[in-house]
mmCIF file of N, CA, C and O in Angstrom:
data_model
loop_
_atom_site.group_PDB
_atom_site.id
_atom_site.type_symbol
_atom_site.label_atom_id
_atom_site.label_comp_id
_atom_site.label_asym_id
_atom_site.label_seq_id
_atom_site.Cartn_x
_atom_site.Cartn_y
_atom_site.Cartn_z
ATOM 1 N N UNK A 1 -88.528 -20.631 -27.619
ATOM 2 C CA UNK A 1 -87.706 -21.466 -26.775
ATOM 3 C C UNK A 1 -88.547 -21.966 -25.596
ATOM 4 O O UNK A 1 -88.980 -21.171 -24.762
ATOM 5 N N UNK A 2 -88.758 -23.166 -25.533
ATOM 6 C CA UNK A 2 -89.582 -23.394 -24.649
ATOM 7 C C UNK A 2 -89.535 -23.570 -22.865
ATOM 8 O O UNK A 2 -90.444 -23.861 -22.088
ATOM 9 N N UNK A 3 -88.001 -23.243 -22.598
ATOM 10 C CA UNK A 3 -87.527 -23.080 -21.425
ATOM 11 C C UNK A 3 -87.699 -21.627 -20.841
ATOM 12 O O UNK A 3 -87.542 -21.462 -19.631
ATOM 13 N N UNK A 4 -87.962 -20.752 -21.519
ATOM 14 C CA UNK A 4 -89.087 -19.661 -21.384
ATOM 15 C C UNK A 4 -89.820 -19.575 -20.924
ATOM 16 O O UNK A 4 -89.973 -18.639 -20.140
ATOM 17 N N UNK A 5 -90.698 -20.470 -21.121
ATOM 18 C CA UNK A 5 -92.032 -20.786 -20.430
ATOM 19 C C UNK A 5 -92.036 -20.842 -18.793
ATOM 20 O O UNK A 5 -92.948 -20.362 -18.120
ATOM 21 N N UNK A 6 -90.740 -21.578 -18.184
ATOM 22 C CA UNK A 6 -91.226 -21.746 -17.163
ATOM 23 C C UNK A 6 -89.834 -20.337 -16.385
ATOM 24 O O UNK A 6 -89.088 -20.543 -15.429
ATOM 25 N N UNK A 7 -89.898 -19.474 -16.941
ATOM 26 C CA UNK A 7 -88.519 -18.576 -16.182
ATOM 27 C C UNK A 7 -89.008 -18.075 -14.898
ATOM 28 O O UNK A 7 -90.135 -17.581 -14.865
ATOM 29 N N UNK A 8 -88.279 -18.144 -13.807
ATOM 30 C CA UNK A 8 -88.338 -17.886 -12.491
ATOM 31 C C UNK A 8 -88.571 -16.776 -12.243
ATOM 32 O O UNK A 8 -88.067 -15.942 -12.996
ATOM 33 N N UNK A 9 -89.284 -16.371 -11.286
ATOM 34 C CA UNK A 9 -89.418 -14.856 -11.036
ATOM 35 C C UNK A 9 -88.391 -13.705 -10.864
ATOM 36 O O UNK A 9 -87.317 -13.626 -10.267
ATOM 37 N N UNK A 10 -88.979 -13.014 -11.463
ATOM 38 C CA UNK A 10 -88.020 -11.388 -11.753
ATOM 39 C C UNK A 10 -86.858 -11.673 -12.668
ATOM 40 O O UNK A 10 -86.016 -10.787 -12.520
ATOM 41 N N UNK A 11 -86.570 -12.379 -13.367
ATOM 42 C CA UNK A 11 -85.865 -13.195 -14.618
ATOM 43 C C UNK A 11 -86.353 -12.931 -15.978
ATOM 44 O O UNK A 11 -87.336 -13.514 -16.435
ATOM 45 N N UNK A 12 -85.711 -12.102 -16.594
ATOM 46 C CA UNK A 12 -85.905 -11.690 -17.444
ATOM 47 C C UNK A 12 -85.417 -12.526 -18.934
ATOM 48 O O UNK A 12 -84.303 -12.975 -18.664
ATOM 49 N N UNK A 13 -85.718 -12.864 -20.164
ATOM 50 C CA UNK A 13 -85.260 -13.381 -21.532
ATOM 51 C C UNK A 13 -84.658 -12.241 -22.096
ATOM 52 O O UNK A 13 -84.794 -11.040 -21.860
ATOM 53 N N UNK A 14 -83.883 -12.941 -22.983
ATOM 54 C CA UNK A 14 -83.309 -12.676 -24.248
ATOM 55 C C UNK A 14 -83.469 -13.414 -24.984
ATOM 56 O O UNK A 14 -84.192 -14.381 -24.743
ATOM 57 N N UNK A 15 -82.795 -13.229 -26.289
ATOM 58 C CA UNK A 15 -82.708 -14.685 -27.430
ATOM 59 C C UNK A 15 -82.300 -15.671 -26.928
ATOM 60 O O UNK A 15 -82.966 -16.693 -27.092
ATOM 61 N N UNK A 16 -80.763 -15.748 -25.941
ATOM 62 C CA UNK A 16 -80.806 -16.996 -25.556
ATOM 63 C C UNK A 16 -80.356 -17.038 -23.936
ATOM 64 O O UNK A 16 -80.257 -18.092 -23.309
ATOM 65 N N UNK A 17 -80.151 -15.964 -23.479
ATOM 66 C CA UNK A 17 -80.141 -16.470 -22.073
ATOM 67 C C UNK A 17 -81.680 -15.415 -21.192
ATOM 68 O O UNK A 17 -82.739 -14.942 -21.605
ATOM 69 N N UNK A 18 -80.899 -15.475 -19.718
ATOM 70 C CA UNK A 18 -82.024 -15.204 -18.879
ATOM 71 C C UNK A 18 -81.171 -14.116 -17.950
ATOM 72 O O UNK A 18 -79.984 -14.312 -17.690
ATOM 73 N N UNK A 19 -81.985 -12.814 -17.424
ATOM 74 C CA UNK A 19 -80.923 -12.322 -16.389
ATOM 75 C C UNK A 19 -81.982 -10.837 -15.633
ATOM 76 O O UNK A 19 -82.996 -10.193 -15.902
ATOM 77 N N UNK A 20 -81.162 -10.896 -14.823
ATOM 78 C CA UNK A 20 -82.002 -10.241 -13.998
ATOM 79 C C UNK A 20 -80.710 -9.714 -12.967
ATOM 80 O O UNK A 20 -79.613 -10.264 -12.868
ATOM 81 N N UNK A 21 -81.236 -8.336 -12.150
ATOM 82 C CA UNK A 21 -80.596 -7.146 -11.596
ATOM 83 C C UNK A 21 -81.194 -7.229 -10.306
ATOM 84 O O UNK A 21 -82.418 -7.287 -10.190
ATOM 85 N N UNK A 22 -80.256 -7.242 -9.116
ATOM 86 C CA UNK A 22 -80.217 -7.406 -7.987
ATOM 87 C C UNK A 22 -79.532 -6.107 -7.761
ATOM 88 O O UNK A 22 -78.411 -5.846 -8.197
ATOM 89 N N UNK A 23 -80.500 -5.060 -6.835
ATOM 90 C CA UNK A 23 -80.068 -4.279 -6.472
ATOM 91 C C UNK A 23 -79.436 -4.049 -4.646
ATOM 92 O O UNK A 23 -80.040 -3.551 -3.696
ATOM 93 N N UNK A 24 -78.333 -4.507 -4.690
ATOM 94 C CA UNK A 24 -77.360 -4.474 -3.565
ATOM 95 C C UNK A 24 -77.015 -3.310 -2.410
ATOM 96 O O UNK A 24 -76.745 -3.515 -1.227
ATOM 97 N N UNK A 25 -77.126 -1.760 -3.255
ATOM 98 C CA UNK A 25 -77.185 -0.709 -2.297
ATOM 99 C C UNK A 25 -75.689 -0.414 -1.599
ATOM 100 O O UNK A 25 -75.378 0.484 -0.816
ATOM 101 N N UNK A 26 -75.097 -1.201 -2.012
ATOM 102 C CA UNK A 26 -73.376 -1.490 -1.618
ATOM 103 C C UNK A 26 -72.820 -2.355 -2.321
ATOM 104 O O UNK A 26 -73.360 -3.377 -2.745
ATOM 105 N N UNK A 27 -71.082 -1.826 -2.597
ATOM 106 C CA UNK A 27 -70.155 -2.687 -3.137
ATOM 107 C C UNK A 27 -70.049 -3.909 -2.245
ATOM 108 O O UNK A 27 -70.389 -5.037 -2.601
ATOM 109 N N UNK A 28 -69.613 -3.636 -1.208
ATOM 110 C CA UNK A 28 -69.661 -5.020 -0.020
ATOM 111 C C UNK A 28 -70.252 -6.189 -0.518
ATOM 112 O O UNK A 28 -69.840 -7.250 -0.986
ATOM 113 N N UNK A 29 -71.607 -5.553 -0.221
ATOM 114 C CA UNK A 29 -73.196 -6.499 -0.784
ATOM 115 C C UNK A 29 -73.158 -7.108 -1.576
ATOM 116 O O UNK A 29 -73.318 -8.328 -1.562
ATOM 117 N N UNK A 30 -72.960 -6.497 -2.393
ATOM 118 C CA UNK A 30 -72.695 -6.970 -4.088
ATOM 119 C C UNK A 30 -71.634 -8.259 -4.095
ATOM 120 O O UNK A 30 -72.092 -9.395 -4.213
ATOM 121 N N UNK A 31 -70.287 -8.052 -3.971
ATOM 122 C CA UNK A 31 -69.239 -9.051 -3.239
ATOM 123 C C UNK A 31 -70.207 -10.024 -2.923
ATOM 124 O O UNK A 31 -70.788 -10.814 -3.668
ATOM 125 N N UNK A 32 -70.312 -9.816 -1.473
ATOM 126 C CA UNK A 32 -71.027 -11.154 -0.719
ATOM 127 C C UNK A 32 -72.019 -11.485 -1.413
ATOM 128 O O UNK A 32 -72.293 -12.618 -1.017
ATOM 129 N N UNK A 33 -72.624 -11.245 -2.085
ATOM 130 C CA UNK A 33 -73.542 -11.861 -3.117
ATOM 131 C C UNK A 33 -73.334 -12.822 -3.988
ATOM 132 O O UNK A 33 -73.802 -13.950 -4.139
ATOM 133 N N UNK A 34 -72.065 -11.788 -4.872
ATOM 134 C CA UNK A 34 -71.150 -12.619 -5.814
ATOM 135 C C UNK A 34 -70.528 -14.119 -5.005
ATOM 136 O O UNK A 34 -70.423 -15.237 -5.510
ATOM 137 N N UNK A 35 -70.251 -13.774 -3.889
ATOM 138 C CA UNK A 35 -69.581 -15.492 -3.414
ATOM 139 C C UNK A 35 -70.261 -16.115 -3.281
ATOM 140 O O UNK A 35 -69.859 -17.267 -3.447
ATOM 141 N N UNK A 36 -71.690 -15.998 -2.919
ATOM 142 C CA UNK A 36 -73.033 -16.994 -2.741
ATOM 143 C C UNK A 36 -73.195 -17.077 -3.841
ATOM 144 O O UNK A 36 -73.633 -18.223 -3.950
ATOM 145 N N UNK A 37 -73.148 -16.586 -4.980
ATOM 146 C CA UNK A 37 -73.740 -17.151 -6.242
ATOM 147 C C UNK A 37 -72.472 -18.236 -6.516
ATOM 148 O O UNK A 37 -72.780 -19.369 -6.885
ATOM 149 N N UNK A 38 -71.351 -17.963 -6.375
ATOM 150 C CA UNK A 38 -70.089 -18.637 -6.584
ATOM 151 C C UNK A 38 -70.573 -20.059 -5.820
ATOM 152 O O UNK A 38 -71.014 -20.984 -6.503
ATOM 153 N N UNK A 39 -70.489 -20.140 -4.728
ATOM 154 C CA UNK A 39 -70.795 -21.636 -4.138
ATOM 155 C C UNK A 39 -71.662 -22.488 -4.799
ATOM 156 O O UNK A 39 -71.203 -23.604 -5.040
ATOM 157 N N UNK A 40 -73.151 -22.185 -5.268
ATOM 158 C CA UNK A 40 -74.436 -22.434 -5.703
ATOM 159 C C UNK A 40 -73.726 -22.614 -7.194
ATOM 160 O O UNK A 40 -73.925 -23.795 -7.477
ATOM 161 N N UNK A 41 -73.203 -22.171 -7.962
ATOM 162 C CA UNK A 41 -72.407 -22.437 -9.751
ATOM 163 C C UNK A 41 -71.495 -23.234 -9.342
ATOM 164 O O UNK A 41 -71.637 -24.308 -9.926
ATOM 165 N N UNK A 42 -70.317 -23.259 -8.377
ATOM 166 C CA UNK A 42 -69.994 -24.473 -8.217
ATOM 167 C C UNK A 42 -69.917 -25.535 -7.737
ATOM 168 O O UNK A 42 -69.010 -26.316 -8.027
ATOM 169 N N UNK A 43 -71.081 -25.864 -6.688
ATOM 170 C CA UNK A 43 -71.699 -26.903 -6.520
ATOM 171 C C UNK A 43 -72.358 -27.904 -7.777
ATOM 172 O O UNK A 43 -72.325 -29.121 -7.960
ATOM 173 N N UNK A 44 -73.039 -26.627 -8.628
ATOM 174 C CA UNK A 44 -73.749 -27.488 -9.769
ATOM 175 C C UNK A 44 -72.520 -27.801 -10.968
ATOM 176 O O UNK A 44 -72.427 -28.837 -11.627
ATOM 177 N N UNK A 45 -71.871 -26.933 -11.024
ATOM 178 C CA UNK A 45 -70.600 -26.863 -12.366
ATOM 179 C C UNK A 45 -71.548 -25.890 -13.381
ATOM 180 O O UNK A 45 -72.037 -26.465 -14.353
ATOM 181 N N UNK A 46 -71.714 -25.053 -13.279
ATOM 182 C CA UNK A 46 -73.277 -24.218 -14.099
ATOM 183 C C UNK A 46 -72.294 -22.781 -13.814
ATOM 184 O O UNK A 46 -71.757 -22.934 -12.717
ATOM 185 N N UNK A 47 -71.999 -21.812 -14.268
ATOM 186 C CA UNK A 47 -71.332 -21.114 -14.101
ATOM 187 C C UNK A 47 -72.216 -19.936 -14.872
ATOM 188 O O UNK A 47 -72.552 -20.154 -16.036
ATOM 189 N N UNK A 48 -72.717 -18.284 -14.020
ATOM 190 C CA UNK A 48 -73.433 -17.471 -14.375
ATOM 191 C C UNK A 48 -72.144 -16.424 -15.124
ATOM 192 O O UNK A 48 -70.963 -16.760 -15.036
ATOM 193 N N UNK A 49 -72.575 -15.132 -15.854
ATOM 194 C CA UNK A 49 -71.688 -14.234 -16.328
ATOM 195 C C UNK A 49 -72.473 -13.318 -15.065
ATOM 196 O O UNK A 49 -73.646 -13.241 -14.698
ATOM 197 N N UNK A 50 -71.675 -12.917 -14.782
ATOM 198 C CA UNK A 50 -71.942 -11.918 -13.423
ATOM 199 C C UNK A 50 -71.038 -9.687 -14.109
ATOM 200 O O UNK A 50 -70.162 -9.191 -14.818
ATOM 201 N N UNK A 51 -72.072 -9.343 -13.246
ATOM 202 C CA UNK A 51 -71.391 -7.898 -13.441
ATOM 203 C C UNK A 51 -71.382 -7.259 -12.393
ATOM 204 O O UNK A 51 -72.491 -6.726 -12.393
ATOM 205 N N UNK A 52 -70.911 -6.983 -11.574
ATOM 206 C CA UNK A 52 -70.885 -5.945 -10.223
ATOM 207 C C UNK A 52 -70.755 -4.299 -10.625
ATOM 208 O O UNK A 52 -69.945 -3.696 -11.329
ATOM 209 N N UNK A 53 -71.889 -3.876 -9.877
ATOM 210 C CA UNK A 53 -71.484 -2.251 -10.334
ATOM 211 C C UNK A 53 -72.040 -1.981 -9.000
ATOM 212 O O UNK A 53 -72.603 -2.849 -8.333
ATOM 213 N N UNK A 54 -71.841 -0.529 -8.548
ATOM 214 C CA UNK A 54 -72.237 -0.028 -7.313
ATOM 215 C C UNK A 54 -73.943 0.753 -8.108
ATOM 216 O O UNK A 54 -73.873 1.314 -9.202
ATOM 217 N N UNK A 55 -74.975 0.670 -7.533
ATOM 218 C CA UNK A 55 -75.759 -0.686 -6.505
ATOM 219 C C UNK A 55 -76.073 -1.922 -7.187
ATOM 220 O O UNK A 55 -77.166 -2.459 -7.009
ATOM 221 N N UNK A 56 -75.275 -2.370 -7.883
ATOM 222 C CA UNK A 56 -76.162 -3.655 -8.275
ATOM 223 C C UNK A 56 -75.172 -4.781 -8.540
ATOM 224 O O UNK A 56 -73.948 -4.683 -8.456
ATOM 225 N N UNK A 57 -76.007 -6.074 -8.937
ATOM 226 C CA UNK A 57 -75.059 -7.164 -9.444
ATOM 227 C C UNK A 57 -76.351 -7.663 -10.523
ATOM 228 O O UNK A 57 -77.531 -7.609 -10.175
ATOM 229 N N UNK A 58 -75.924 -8.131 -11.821
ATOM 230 C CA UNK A 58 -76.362 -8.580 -13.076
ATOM 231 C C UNK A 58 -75.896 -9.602 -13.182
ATOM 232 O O UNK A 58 -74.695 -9.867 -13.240
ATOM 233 N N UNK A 59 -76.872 -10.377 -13.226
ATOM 234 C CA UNK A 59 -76.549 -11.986 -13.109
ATOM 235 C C UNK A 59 -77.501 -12.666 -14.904
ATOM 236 O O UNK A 59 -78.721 -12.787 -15.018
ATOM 237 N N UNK A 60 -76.408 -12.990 -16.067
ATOM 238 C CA UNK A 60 -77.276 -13.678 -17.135
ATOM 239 C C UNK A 60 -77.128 -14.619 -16.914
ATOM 240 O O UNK A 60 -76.241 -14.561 -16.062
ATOM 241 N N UNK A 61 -77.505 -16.203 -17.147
ATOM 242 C CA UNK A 61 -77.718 -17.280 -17.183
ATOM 243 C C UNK A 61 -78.061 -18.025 -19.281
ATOM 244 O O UNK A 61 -79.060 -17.729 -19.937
ATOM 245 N N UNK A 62 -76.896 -18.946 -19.789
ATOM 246 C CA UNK A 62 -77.322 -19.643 -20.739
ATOM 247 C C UNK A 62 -76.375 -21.052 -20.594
ATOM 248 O O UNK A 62 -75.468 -21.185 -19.772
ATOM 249 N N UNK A 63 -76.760 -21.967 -21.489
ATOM 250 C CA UNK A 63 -75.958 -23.166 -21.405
ATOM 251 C C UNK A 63 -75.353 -22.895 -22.651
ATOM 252 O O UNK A 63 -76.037 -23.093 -23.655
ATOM 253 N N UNK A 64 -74.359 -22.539 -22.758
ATOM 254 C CA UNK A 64 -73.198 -22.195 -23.902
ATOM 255 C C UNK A 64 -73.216 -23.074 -24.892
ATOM 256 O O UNK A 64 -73.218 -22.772 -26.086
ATOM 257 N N UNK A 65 -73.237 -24.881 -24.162
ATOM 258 C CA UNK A 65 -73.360 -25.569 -24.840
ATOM 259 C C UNK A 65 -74.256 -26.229 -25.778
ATOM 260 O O UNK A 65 -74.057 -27.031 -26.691
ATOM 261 N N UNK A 66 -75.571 -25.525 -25.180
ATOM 262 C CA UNK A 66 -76.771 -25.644 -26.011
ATOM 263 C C UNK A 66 -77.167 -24.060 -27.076
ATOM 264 O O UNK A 66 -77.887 -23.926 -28.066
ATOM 265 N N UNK A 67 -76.166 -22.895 -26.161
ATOM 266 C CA UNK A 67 -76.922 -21.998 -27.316
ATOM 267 C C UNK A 67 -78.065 -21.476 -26.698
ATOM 268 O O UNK A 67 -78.620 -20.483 -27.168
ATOM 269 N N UNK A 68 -78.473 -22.041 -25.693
ATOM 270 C CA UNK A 68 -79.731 -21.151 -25.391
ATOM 271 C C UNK A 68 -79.947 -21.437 -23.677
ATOM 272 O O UNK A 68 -79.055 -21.965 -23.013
ATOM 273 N N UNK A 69 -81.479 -20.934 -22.987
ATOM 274 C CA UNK A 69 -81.326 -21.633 -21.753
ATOM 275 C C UNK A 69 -81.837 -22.591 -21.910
ATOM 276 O O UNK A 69 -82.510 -22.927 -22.885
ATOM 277 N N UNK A 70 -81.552 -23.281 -20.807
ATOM 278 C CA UNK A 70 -82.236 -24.930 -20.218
ATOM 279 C C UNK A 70 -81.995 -24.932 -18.565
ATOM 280 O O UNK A 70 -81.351 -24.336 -17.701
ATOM 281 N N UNK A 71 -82.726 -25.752 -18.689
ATOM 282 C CA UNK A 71 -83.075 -26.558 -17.007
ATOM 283 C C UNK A 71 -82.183 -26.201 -16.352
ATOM 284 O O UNK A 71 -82.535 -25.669 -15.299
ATOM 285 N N UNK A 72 -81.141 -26.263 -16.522
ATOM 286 C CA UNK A 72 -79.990 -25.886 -16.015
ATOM 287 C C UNK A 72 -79.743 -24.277 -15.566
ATOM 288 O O UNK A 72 -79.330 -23.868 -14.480
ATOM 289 N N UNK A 73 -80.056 -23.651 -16.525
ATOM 290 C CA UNK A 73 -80.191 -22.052 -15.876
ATOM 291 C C UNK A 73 -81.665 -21.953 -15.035
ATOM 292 O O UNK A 73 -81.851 -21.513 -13.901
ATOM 293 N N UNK A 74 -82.452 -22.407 -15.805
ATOM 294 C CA UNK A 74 -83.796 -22.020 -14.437
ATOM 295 C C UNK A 74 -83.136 -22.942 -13.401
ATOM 296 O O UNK A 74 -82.261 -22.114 -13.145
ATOM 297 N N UNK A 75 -82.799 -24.062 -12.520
ATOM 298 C CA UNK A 75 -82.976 -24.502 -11.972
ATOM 299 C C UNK A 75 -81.621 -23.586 -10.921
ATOM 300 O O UNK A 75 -81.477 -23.815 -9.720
ATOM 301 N N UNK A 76 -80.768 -22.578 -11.702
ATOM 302 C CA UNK A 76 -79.800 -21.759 -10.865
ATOM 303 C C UNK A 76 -80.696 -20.497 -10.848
ATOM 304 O O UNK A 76 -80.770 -19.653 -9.955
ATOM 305 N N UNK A 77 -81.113 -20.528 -11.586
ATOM 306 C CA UNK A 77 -82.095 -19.097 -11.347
ATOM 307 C C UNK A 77 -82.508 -18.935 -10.256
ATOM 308 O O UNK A 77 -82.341 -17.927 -9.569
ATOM 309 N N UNK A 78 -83.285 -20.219 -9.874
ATOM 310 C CA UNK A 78 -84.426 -20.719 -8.477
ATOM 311 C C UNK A 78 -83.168 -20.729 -7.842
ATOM 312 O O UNK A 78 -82.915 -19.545 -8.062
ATOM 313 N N UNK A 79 -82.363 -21.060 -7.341
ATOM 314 C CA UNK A 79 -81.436 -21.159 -6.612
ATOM 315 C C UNK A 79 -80.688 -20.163 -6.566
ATOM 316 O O UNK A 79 -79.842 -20.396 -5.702
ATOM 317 N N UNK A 80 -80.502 -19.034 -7.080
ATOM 318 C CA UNK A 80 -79.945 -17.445 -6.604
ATOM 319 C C UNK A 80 -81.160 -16.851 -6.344
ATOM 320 O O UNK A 80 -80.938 -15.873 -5.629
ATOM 321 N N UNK A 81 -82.480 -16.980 -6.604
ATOM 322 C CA UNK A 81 -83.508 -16.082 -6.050
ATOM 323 C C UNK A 81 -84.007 -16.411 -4.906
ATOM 324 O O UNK A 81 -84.804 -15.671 -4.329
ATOM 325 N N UNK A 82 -83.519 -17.836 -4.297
ATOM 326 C CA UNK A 82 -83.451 -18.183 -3.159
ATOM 327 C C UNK A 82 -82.495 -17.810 -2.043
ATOM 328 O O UNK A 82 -82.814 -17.702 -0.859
ATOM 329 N N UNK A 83 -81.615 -17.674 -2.413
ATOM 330 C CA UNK A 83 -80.488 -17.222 -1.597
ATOM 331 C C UNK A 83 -80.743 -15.538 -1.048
ATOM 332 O O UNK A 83 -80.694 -14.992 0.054
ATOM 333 N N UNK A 84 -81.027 -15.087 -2.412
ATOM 334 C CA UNK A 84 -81.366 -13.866 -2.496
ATOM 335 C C UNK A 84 -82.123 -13.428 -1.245
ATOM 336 O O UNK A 84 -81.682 -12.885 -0.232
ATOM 337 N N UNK A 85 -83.662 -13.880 -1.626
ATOM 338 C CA UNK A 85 -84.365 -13.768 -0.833
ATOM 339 C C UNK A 85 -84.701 -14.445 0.748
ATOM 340 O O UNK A 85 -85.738 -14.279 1.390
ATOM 341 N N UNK A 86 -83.585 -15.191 1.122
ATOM 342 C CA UNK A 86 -83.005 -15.207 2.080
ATOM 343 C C UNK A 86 -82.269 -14.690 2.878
ATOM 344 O O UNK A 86 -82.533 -14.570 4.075
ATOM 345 N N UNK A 87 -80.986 -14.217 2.190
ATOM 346 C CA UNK A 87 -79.819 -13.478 3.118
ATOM 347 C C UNK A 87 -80.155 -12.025 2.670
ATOM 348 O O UNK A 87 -80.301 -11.222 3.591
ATOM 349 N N UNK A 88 -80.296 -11.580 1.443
ATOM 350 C CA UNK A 88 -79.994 -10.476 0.829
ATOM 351 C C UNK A 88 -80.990 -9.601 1.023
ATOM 352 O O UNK A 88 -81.112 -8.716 1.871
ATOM 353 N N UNK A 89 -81.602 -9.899 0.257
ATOM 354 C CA UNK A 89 -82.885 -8.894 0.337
ATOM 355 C C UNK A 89 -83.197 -8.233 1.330
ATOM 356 O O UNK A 89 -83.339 -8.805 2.411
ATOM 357 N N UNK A 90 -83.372 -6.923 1.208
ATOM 358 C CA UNK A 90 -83.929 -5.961 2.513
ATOM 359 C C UNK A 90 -85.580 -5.808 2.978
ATOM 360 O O UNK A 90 -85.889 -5.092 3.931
#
């Protein structure tokens, strides 16, 4: 899959999507995380499968409609690892 090639840091593959574990250290965290990813999916209309557990949040990324990733998930990828590493990160 050649949208592979370019996967954003700490973003992990599968067969067809992309996902990666943000470790939060709190339910709170996790929350406020989840709503920043919420703004950023619906700004674009790109919508992640999210999992909250105490410490973490699991974020996969695919385009349903293609079956696999595309531009569209890296380009939210870059845009939650930004946020991330802005507000979140310790």
């Amino acid at each position: 899959m050649p949208a592979h090639e370019k996967i954003p840091a700490h973003w992990a593959p599968t067969d067809k999507t992309i996902h990666r574990t943000f470790k939060t250290n709190s339910f709170v965290r996790g929350v406020e995380f989840i709503n920043a990813i919420k703004d950023l999916a619906e700004a674009v209309n790109h919508h992640p499968d999210i999992i909250l557990t105490f410490p973490a949040v699991i974020v996969t990324l695919t385009t349903h409609d293609e079956g696999a990733v595309t531009m569209k998930d890296l380009a939210l990828a870059e845009q939650i690892n930004r946020v991330w590493d802005e507000r979140f990160a310790a």
